[in-house]
């Protein structure tokens, strides 16, 4: 009996440990590599006096506690839906609680901004992480005088290789991510602990009074230093965004390990700065002085950690774009599924190569990691502010007074950080806004274009359609084509013009006509297909209900339902317009795969029916 209990206990510990290690590799790469550049950037803005060092460290400690631990680990992660997290989930939780259409539109627009800012942040993250790690080469004596263009070229090569292997997926590589990040966090912790021994007074930084004194002494300059402090929390939003991939408990447990490592390394770097105020690349110089013989292995480890951080951000962008596709707020880009086990692992080629170009541009344009870091943080604080506003609203509607009060305070703190980051706009922060503006414009044009086009198409009401159908079907028995025809429709209650054109204008009527409707559910996974009923003789409805992150194989679903069609009809819209906005929408529609291409329906049976649409 005892051995059975002990065996089960050990099994549970091993299971939880594996989940925590996996979380360390998938979720915490971004925030885990922020110690490489955070303090180095901050002390380019102010002098590293003992008072300033204590004040900055106090700010970093409480930023990690308040914005990551309280806002994300506690509040945001209590707002999951079917185990999922992220901006789209917050919108889905909030919209049903709102009665006013104006508020629904505002929340929808706010969620679009959050998605766009996340993508804007995702371009700078790989650039600053990889470039900052590569610059650690300069501390190796034989590379001390190497030209900076060599470092830029090296960073670009790593970036190209990283994006080139995205098509393979992260399933195989992820097995190594967790253990590597365990080694990384352990190294940071040991190094930080050793450095603290040299200046144990640094532990007083836990007292928030040092942060208050810092603002009193530095005034407006201290306010703008917050734009550097927020770098310690970049990647904190991944705790919530990745909740559906790994589960709430493993991420929270892993965060407390990461938090301990972060506090040790930042305090250690602070202690090192007290003794070496002239240090420029604080973490690398501290490691070089502590164990110079192991510096090169540490440098390689740091490069691996930054690649993992970049990989996590890229995969996150793929997931966000895929959620956008499946919730009909983004065009149907071609999607490849890279894992048979992890259904959220996708590869979107056009996004991958656009990201690569953007990241390479960032590296070449900014050239130095401190220049990139000076532009970094605007999108992060914007995303955190959007999350804070939506959380506060949800807690208000749910009447959780304590959580609402805390969320409002945190939102105000986020706004302060956001305002401090506006000083980065002329220093290059405008690039994150430009990049975020592109997906935001795409989402707005696409969603509004879909609405306009649907109105312009003038779908036929179901009652009128059935009357016309019965007349044609019953009066023209001899001309019915043997077999079944499939028609893809968005809403059976408003029949699309291409169906009307095929059946009534072109007089193409099959013995069996099946309307296929794909409905995306609010929950992430699960697929079910079923006949809804017979609307008229020879006319049936087949509905496919799918989770918004589901991998859909329509051909297999139809085969399992016993549907064997001779032909599959689908609509194609040719947009005619003089409006520049709708011309852009028409271009998006032309470049994006059609519905049947997106779901890889066999081409042999497809028949597109074109409809002219004036917008």
XYZ file of C-alpha atoms in Angstrom:
615
model
C 0.000 0.000 0.000
C 2.740 2.430 0.999
C 4.761 1.619 -2.103
C 1.665 2.199 -4.284
C 1.042 5.621 -2.720
C 4.741 6.520 -2.976
C 4.824 5.423 -6.624
C 1.765 7.518 -7.433
C 3.250 10.487 -5.534
C 6.540 10.218 -7.445
C 4.606 9.901 -10.712
C 2.669 13.098 -9.983
C 5.869 14.961 -9.109
C 7.502 13.812 -12.361
C 4.414 14.806 -14.372
C 4.251 18.267 -12.783
C 8.006 18.723 -13.223
C 7.767 17.926 -16.944
C 4.933 20.426 -17.358
C 6.912 23.120 -15.525
C 10.048 22.462 -17.608
C 7.984 22.632 -20.789
C 6.494 25.953 -19.625
C 9.981 27.327 -19.003
C 10.892 26.582 -22.606
C 7.697 27.704 -24.334
C 6.436 30.655 -22.266
C 9.335 32.351 -20.521
C 11.980 32.764 -23.221
C 11.205 36.451 -23.800
C 11.015 37.620 -20.191
C 13.866 35.254 -19.310
C 16.296 36.955 -21.711
C 15.388 40.521 -20.701
C 18.255 40.634 -18.104
C 20.677 40.654 -21.053
C 19.830 44.262 -21.924
C 17.497 45.871 -19.338
C 19.992 47.406 -16.893
C 22.462 48.213 -19.672
C 19.809 50.320 -21.426
C 18.553 52.027 -18.259
C 22.021 53.224 -17.257
C 22.573 54.753 -20.659
C 19.799 57.162 -19.600
C 21.041 57.998 -16.082
C 24.235 57.839 -14.050
C 24.805 54.535 -12.171
C 25.156 56.145 -8.744
C 24.460 53.989 -5.685
C 21.172 55.822 -5.096
C 20.056 55.411 -8.719
C 21.006 51.725 -8.771
C 18.939 51.047 -5.642
C 15.992 53.036 -7.005
C 16.005 51.329 -10.407
C 16.260 47.857 -8.845
C 13.344 48.650 -6.542
C 11.315 49.706 -9.603
C 12.244 46.482 -11.424
C 11.326 44.293 -8.448
C 7.910 45.880 -8.016
C 7.241 45.941 -11.759
C 7.781 42.173 -11.856
C 5.586 41.709 -8.786
C 2.727 44.011 -9.820
C 2.548 43.803 -13.624
C 3.566 40.183 -14.140
C 2.691 38.362 -10.911
C -0.480 40.226 -9.932
C -1.817 41.397 -13.335
C -1.051 38.303 -15.388
C -0.327 35.412 -13.025
C -3.255 36.160 -10.720
C -5.876 38.385 -12.354
C -5.644 37.683 -16.102
C -5.154 33.940 -15.686
C -8.336 33.780 -13.606
C -10.180 34.915 -16.758
C -9.782 31.902 -18.992
C -12.400 30.432 -21.305
C -12.242 26.676 -21.857
C -8.653 26.933 -20.596
C -7.697 29.545 -23.235
C -6.276 33.024 -22.715
C -5.373 36.114 -24.724
C -6.919 39.306 -26.076
C -9.530 37.506 -28.195
C -10.649 35.504 -25.135
C -11.031 38.713 -23.073
C -13.232 40.124 -25.845
C -15.357 36.958 -25.904
C -15.805 37.149 -22.119
C -16.666 40.852 -22.124
C -18.995 41.215 -25.134
C -21.841 39.017 -23.693
C -21.802 41.215 -20.562
C -22.410 44.412 -22.570
C -25.843 45.650 -23.601
C -24.883 48.691 -25.662
C -23.815 48.147 -29.294
C -21.463 51.124 -28.944
C -19.601 49.402 -26.100
C -19.388 46.171 -28.125
C -17.829 48.072 -31.031
C -15.408 49.823 -28.670
C -14.314 46.543 -27.048
C -13.935 44.927 -30.474
C -11.766 47.825 -31.655
C -9.757 47.646 -28.409
C -9.109 43.933 -28.981
C -7.966 44.704 -32.545
C -5.483 47.233 -31.129
C -4.219 44.624 -28.649
C -3.646 42.079 -31.440
C -1.875 44.664 -33.621
C 0.396 45.815 -30.787
C 1.296 42.206 -29.978
C 2.429 41.743 -33.595
C 4.332 45.044 -33.481
C 6.081 43.886 -30.312
C 6.849 40.551 -31.978
C 9.003 42.176 -34.648
C 11.336 43.927 -32.200
C 11.645 40.999 -29.754
C 13.739 38.693 -32.007
C 15.840 41.620 -33.240
C 16.787 42.984 -29.802
C 17.236 39.533 -28.224
C 19.494 38.084 -30.933
C 21.538 41.259 -31.454
C 22.128 41.786 -27.709
C 23.368 38.194 -27.319
C 25.637 38.436 -30.376
C 27.226 41.627 -29.004
C 28.530 39.586 -26.062
C 31.232 38.337 -28.496
C 33.013 41.672 -28.038
C 34.166 40.657 -24.541
C 36.183 37.748 -25.958
C 39.746 39.167 -26.276
C 40.358 37.938 -29.837
C 37.052 39.519 -30.972
C 37.386 42.753 -28.985
C 38.165 44.882 -32.058
C 35.907 43.125 -34.547
C 33.939 45.472 -36.817
C 30.313 45.925 -35.800
C 29.139 45.003 -39.307
C 30.392 41.473 -38.571
C 28.057 41.286 -35.566
C 25.139 42.602 -37.634
C 25.841 40.019 -40.346
C 26.107 37.249 -37.741
C 22.811 38.328 -36.138
C 21.122 38.421 -39.567
C 22.391 34.899 -40.350
C 20.975 33.545 -37.066
C 17.666 35.283 -37.824
C 17.449 33.856 -41.358
C 18.196 30.331 -40.099
C 15.566 30.739 -37.357
C 12.844 31.763 -39.821
C 13.943 29.227 -42.432
C 13.266 26.351 -40.022
C 9.802 27.621 -39.004
C 8.195 25.409 -41.651
C 9.499 22.356 -39.776
C 7.508 23.358 -36.713
C 8.666 23.573 -33.107
C 7.480 20.149 -31.927
C 10.897 18.490 -32.233
C 12.877 21.502 -31.077
C 10.583 22.138 -28.111
C 11.899 18.992 -26.416
C 15.225 20.773 -25.975
C 13.774 24.206 -25.159
C 12.722 23.431 -21.589
C 16.011 21.872 -20.375
C 18.023 24.651 -22.048
C 15.968 27.321 -20.288
C 16.369 25.442 -16.987
C 20.162 25.690 -17.457
C 19.775 29.371 -18.418
C 17.725 30.310 -15.342
C 19.978 28.254 -13.080
C 23.043 30.033 -14.467
C 21.447 33.459 -13.945
C 20.461 32.525 -10.379
C 23.916 31.223 -9.361
C 25.682 34.202 -10.961
C 23.321 36.670 -9.304
C 23.609 34.992 -5.897
C 27.409 35.111 -6.059
C 27.380 38.788 -7.037
C 25.033 39.660 -4.162
C 27.598 38.281 -1.706
C 29.954 41.094 -2.748
C 27.419 43.834 -1.938
C 24.603 42.401 0.256
C 23.186 45.910 0.889
C 21.590 45.603 -2.556
C 18.841 43.529 -0.873
C 17.432 46.765 0.582
C 16.055 47.398 -2.927
C 13.036 45.282 -1.953
C 11.914 48.360 0.005
C 9.641 50.408 -2.358
C 10.793 53.582 -0.612
C 13.926 53.512 -2.795
C 11.711 53.723 -5.885
C 9.861 56.735 -4.421
C 13.136 58.480 -3.542
C 14.372 57.792 -7.088
C 11.424 59.757 -8.537
C 11.840 62.563 -6.001
C 15.526 62.961 -6.910
C 15.238 62.570 -10.687
C 11.907 64.224 -11.487
C 10.960 64.114 -15.184
C 14.121 62.170 -16.058
C 13.054 59.487 -13.566
C 9.638 59.316 -15.237
C 11.200 58.566 -18.628
C 13.475 55.935 -17.034
C 10.273 53.878 -16.631
C 10.461 53.288 -20.378
C 13.604 51.263 -19.673
C 12.281 49.602 -16.530
C 9.366 48.046 -18.441
C 11.883 45.991 -20.454
C 12.144 43.650 -17.448
C 8.471 42.677 -17.963
C 8.506 42.198 -21.750
C 7.092 38.754 -22.406
C 4.947 38.831 -19.278
C 1.852 38.840 -21.489
C 2.890 35.343 -22.691
C 1.749 33.880 -19.348
C -1.846 34.595 -20.326
C -1.571 34.207 -24.104
C -0.054 30.692 -23.823
C -2.400 29.476 -21.090
C -4.379 27.317 -23.525
C -1.245 25.556 -24.758
C 0.113 24.439 -21.389
C -2.516 25.009 -18.716
C -2.812 27.572 -15.942
C -1.139 25.701 -13.075
C 2.127 24.707 -14.823
C 2.638 28.284 -16.050
C 1.996 29.799 -12.612
C 4.313 27.285 -10.920
C 7.013 27.919 -13.515
C 6.612 31.690 -13.098
C 7.557 31.567 -9.414
C 10.785 29.767 -10.396
C 11.437 32.356 -13.102
C 10.597 35.217 -10.737
C 13.195 33.946 -8.257
C 15.818 33.713 -11.009
C 14.926 37.202 -12.295
C 15.187 38.776 -8.861
C 18.548 37.101 -8.199
C 20.061 38.136 -11.542
C 18.837 41.741 -11.352
C 20.012 42.121 -7.744
C 23.329 40.520 -8.722
C 23.752 42.903 -11.647
C 22.905 45.795 -9.331
C 25.578 44.644 -6.866
C 28.057 44.402 -9.758
C 27.172 47.948 -10.878
C 27.799 49.297 -7.368
C 31.354 47.993 -7.653
C 31.824 48.617 -11.404
C 29.767 51.716 -12.314
C 31.508 51.944 -15.706
C 30.064 48.630 -16.954
C 28.233 48.924 -20.265
C 27.032 45.370 -20.966
C 26.275 44.523 -17.345
C 25.317 40.842 -17.493
C 28.094 39.788 -19.887
C 30.781 41.774 -18.054
C 29.642 40.324 -14.722
C 29.775 36.783 -16.103
C 33.146 37.414 -17.751
C 34.635 38.606 -14.453
C 33.100 35.804 -12.397
C 34.032 32.819 -14.578
C 35.990 33.975 -17.613
C 36.948 30.375 -18.465
C 33.253 29.519 -18.951
C 32.348 32.759 -20.713
C 32.174 31.285 -24.224
C 29.797 28.452 -23.145
C 27.666 31.105 -21.402
C 27.673 33.217 -24.567
C 26.497 30.222 -26.616
C 23.843 29.501 -23.973
C 22.634 33.103 -24.153
C 22.339 32.885 -27.949
C 20.316 29.684 -27.588
C 18.080 31.400 -25.022
C 17.466 34.368 -27.342
C 16.627 32.034 -30.225
C 14.121 30.258 -27.942
C 12.676 33.651 -26.928
C 12.343 34.626 -30.593
C 10.839 31.246 -31.495
C 8.198 31.611 -28.803
C 7.230 35.077 -30.068
C 7.064 33.948 -33.716
C 4.897 30.934 -32.791
C 2.725 33.272 -30.740
C 2.179 35.537 -33.752
C 1.257 32.523 -35.898
C -1.308 31.507 -33.245
C -2.773 35.030 -33.024
C -3.058 35.305 -36.823
C -4.646 31.844 -36.986
C -7.187 32.854 -34.327
C -7.849 35.947 -36.443
C -8.450 33.770 -39.524
C -10.788 31.353 -37.751
C -12.781 34.204 -36.134
C -13.123 35.945 -39.526
C -11.236 39.115 -38.644
C -8.290 38.301 -40.944
C -8.053 36.951 -44.511
C -7.653 33.222 -45.087
C -3.882 33.026 -45.397
C -2.510 29.613 -46.337
C -1.942 27.629 -43.138
C 0.224 24.535 -42.658
C -0.152 22.422 -39.527
C 3.210 21.375 -38.097
C 2.142 19.046 -35.306
C -0.202 16.098 -35.019
C -0.227 16.440 -31.220
C -0.261 20.195 -30.566
C -3.166 21.471 -32.619
C -2.257 25.139 -32.063
C 1.116 24.737 -33.774
C 0.750 26.236 -37.232
C 2.976 27.715 -39.910
C 1.742 30.644 -42.010
C 4.219 31.193 -44.837
C 3.299 34.745 -45.840
C 3.452 35.912 -42.203
C 6.770 34.106 -41.657
C 8.533 35.815 -44.571
C 7.043 39.243 -43.831
C 8.247 38.891 -40.229
C 11.718 37.879 -41.432
C 11.979 40.981 -43.627
C 10.775 43.205 -40.776
C 13.188 41.693 -38.212
C 16.162 41.956 -40.611
C 15.232 45.571 -41.298
C 15.179 46.267 -37.544
C 18.646 44.737 -37.054
C 20.196 46.543 -40.034
C 18.470 49.863 -39.326
C 19.192 50.081 -35.573
C 22.574 48.214 -35.683
C 23.093 48.254 -31.889
C 20.987 46.452 -29.284
C 20.823 49.558 -27.078
C 19.309 51.476 -30.012
C 16.711 48.742 -30.468
C 15.993 48.593 -26.743
C 15.530 52.373 -26.780
C 12.686 51.823 -29.257
C 11.351 48.733 -27.452
C 8.511 48.753 -24.939
C 5.886 50.996 -26.529
C 3.902 48.095 -28.002
C 4.376 46.030 -24.818
C 2.916 48.706 -22.545
C 0.095 49.267 -25.049
C -0.805 45.565 -24.930
C -0.668 45.545 -21.120
C -2.892 48.642 -20.952
C -5.489 47.060 -23.268
C -5.457 43.914 -21.092
C -5.851 46.032 -17.940
C -8.832 47.977 -19.323
C -10.660 44.845 -20.470
C -9.940 42.997 -17.191
C -11.225 45.925 -15.101
C -14.401 46.047 -17.188
C -15.017 42.305 -16.852
C -14.514 42.367 -13.070
C -16.848 45.393 -12.843
C -19.564 43.536 -14.775
C -19.011 40.385 -12.694
C -19.119 42.475 -9.495
C -15.739 41.287 -8.213
C -15.034 44.489 -6.296
C -11.594 43.550 -4.936
C -10.266 42.296 -8.256
C -11.820 45.268 -10.055
C -10.122 47.742 -7.695
C -6.725 46.060 -8.077
C -7.158 45.838 -11.878
C -7.974 49.566 -12.088
C -4.845 50.451 -10.075
C -2.732 48.215 -12.319
C -4.293 49.769 -15.429
C -3.323 53.222 -14.150
C 0.236 51.959 -13.594
C 0.236 50.578 -17.150
C -0.909 53.959 -18.465
C 1.973 55.655 -16.621
C 4.408 53.204 -18.239
C 2.753 53.794 -21.629
C 3.094 57.577 -21.275
C 6.764 57.232 -20.294
C 7.308 55.160 -23.444
C 5.967 57.927 -25.680
C 9.431 59.461 -25.320
C 10.694 56.499 -27.374
C 8.643 57.459 -30.423
C 11.266 59.816 -31.937
C 14.059 57.358 -30.976
C 12.615 54.592 -33.151
C 9.501 53.622 -31.216
C 7.527 54.844 -34.215
C 8.588 51.650 -35.986
C 6.606 49.463 -33.584
C 3.598 51.735 -34.195
C 4.064 51.564 -37.979
C 4.339 47.772 -37.837
C 1.289 47.522 -35.534
C -0.640 49.876 -37.845
C -0.291 47.406 -40.737
C -2.192 44.469 -39.126
C -4.658 46.910 -37.513
C -5.454 48.431 -40.928
C -5.694 44.948 -42.439
C -8.161 43.827 -39.743
C -10.316 46.969 -40.006
C -10.412 46.973 -43.818
C -11.129 43.246 -43.964
C -13.894 43.201 -41.320
C -15.619 46.311 -42.714
C -15.150 45.032 -46.281
C -16.813 41.729 -45.382
C -19.818 43.603 -43.960
C -20.079 45.928 -46.987
C -19.720 43.090 -49.465
C -22.382 41.006 -47.710
C -24.825 43.925 -47.966
C -23.854 44.611 -51.597
C -24.412 40.971 -52.557
C -28.075 41.239 -51.482
C -28.553 37.627 -50.362
C -31.984 36.075 -50.960
C -34.118 35.493 -47.842
C -34.634 31.799 -47.090
C -38.423 31.912 -47.510
C -38.143 33.461 -50.996
C -35.374 31.043 -51.938
C -37.413 27.978 -50.906
C -40.403 29.168 -52.929
C -38.287 29.582 -56.058
C -36.427 26.329 -55.406
C -39.589 24.225 -55.067
C -40.933 25.640 -58.312
C -37.765 24.886 -60.282
C -37.093 21.495 -58.642
C -40.615 20.145 -59.165
C -41.262 21.621 -62.639
C -38.028 20.461 -64.260
C -37.784 16.813 -63.199
C -36.331 15.556 -66.489
C -33.425 18.024 -66.404
C -32.228 17.219 -62.902
C -28.615 16.064 -62.921
C -27.941 12.692 -61.327
C -25.934 12.782 -58.066
C -25.263 15.343 -55.353
C -23.990 18.919 -55.517
C -22.470 20.778 -52.559
C -22.800 24.509 -51.956
C -20.816 26.349 -49.267
C -22.956 28.971 -47.530
C -22.270 31.313 -44.610
C -25.871 31.583 -43.404
C -28.744 29.499 -44.754
C -31.248 32.193 -43.733
C -29.652 34.583 -46.255
C -28.734 32.532 -49.351
C -25.716 33.810 -51.262
C -26.224 35.062 -54.851
C -23.950 32.425 -56.409
C -26.376 29.679 -55.255
C -29.302 31.579 -56.772
C -27.334 32.186 -59.968
C -26.366 28.507 -60.289
C -29.814 27.021 -59.631
C -32.209 29.601 -61.064
C -30.278 31.624 -63.646
C -28.072 28.869 -65.075
C -30.729 26.159 -64.436
C -28.195 23.768 -62.877
C -30.217 21.551 -60.577
C -29.007 18.249 -59.116
C -31.128 15.453 -57.668
C -29.551 16.114 -54.261
C -28.410 19.596 -53.202
C -26.533 19.888 -49.930
C -25.745 23.253 -48.342
C -22.539 23.095 -46.263
C -22.200 25.609 -43.449
C -19.023 25.868 -41.324
C -19.670 27.449 -37.930
C -16.822 28.505 -35.634
C -17.598 27.986 -31.951
C -16.356 30.051 -29.005
C -14.390 27.156 -27.506
C -10.965 26.308 -28.994
C -11.224 22.627 -29.973
C -13.699 20.025 -31.127
C -15.326 19.243 -34.501
C -18.787 17.826 -35.195
C -20.669 17.495 -38.505
C -24.375 16.681 -38.838
C -27.414 17.092 -41.105
C -29.638 19.789 -39.711
C -32.692 18.749 -41.662
C -34.473 18.657 -45.031
C -35.590 22.151 -46.037
C -37.269 20.925 -49.226
C -37.250 17.857 -51.508
C -33.653 17.292 -52.605
C -32.371 20.115 -50.375
C -30.515 19.409 -47.121
C -28.322 21.365 -44.717
C -25.080 19.926 -43.349
C -23.459 21.937 -40.538
C -19.855 21.620 -39.365
C -19.258 23.083 -35.908
C -15.581 23.650 -35.123
C -13.499 25.126 -32.304
C -11.792 28.374 -33.280
C -8.338 26.780 -33.101
C -9.316 23.481 -34.700
C -7.575 21.823 -37.658
C -10.418 21.157 -40.109
C -10.395 18.349 -42.679
C -13.660 18.958 -44.560
C -13.146 16.122 -47.047
C -12.783 13.592 -44.207
C -15.829 14.966 -42.358
C -18.000 14.692 -45.494
C -16.734 11.177 -46.201
C -17.558 10.047 -42.638
C -21.069 11.482 -43.059
C -21.578 9.457 -46.236
C -21.620 12.506 -48.523
C -20.147 11.793 -51.979
C -20.660 14.759 -54.266
C -20.248 14.970 -58.036
C -19.485 18.692 -57.904
C -18.673 21.327 -55.271
C -19.838 24.885 -56.003
C -18.382 27.934 -54.290
C -18.746 31.672 -54.755
C -16.144 34.099 -56.088
C -16.685 37.835 -55.853
C -15.302 40.290 -58.412
C -15.320 43.671 -56.665
C -15.909 46.814 -58.742
C -15.188 50.090 -56.909
C -13.625 53.540 -57.160
C -13.009 53.777 -53.403
C -9.322 53.327 -52.493
C -10.198 51.487 -49.260
C -12.362 48.932 -51.051
C -9.729 48.577 -53.777
C -7.321 47.515 -51.013
C -9.989 45.105 -49.748
C -10.384 43.707 -53.282
C -6.602 43.197 -53.483
C -6.613 41.392 -50.119
C -9.426 39.128 -51.339
C -7.534 38.412 -54.569
C -4.247 37.557 -52.833
C -5.716 35.504 -49.983
C -6.668 31.854 -50.617
C -10.372 31.230 -51.143
C -12.438 29.209 -48.690
C -11.960 26.009 -50.691
C -8.186 26.566 -51.000
C -7.889 27.289 -47.274
C -9.571 24.020 -46.341
C -7.788 22.094 -49.139
C -10.909 20.731 -50.822
C -9.960 18.529 -53.842
C -9.788 20.672 -56.987
C -11.206 17.997 -59.343
C -14.795 18.575 -58.180
C -14.642 22.344 -57.616
C -16.629 24.806 -59.685
C -16.327 28.530 -58.902
C -19.270 30.842 -59.669
C -18.289 34.498 -60.102
C -20.504 37.380 -58.940
C -19.866 41.055 -59.739
C -20.112 43.241 -56.625
C -20.221 47.052 -56.650
C -18.877 48.649 -53.478
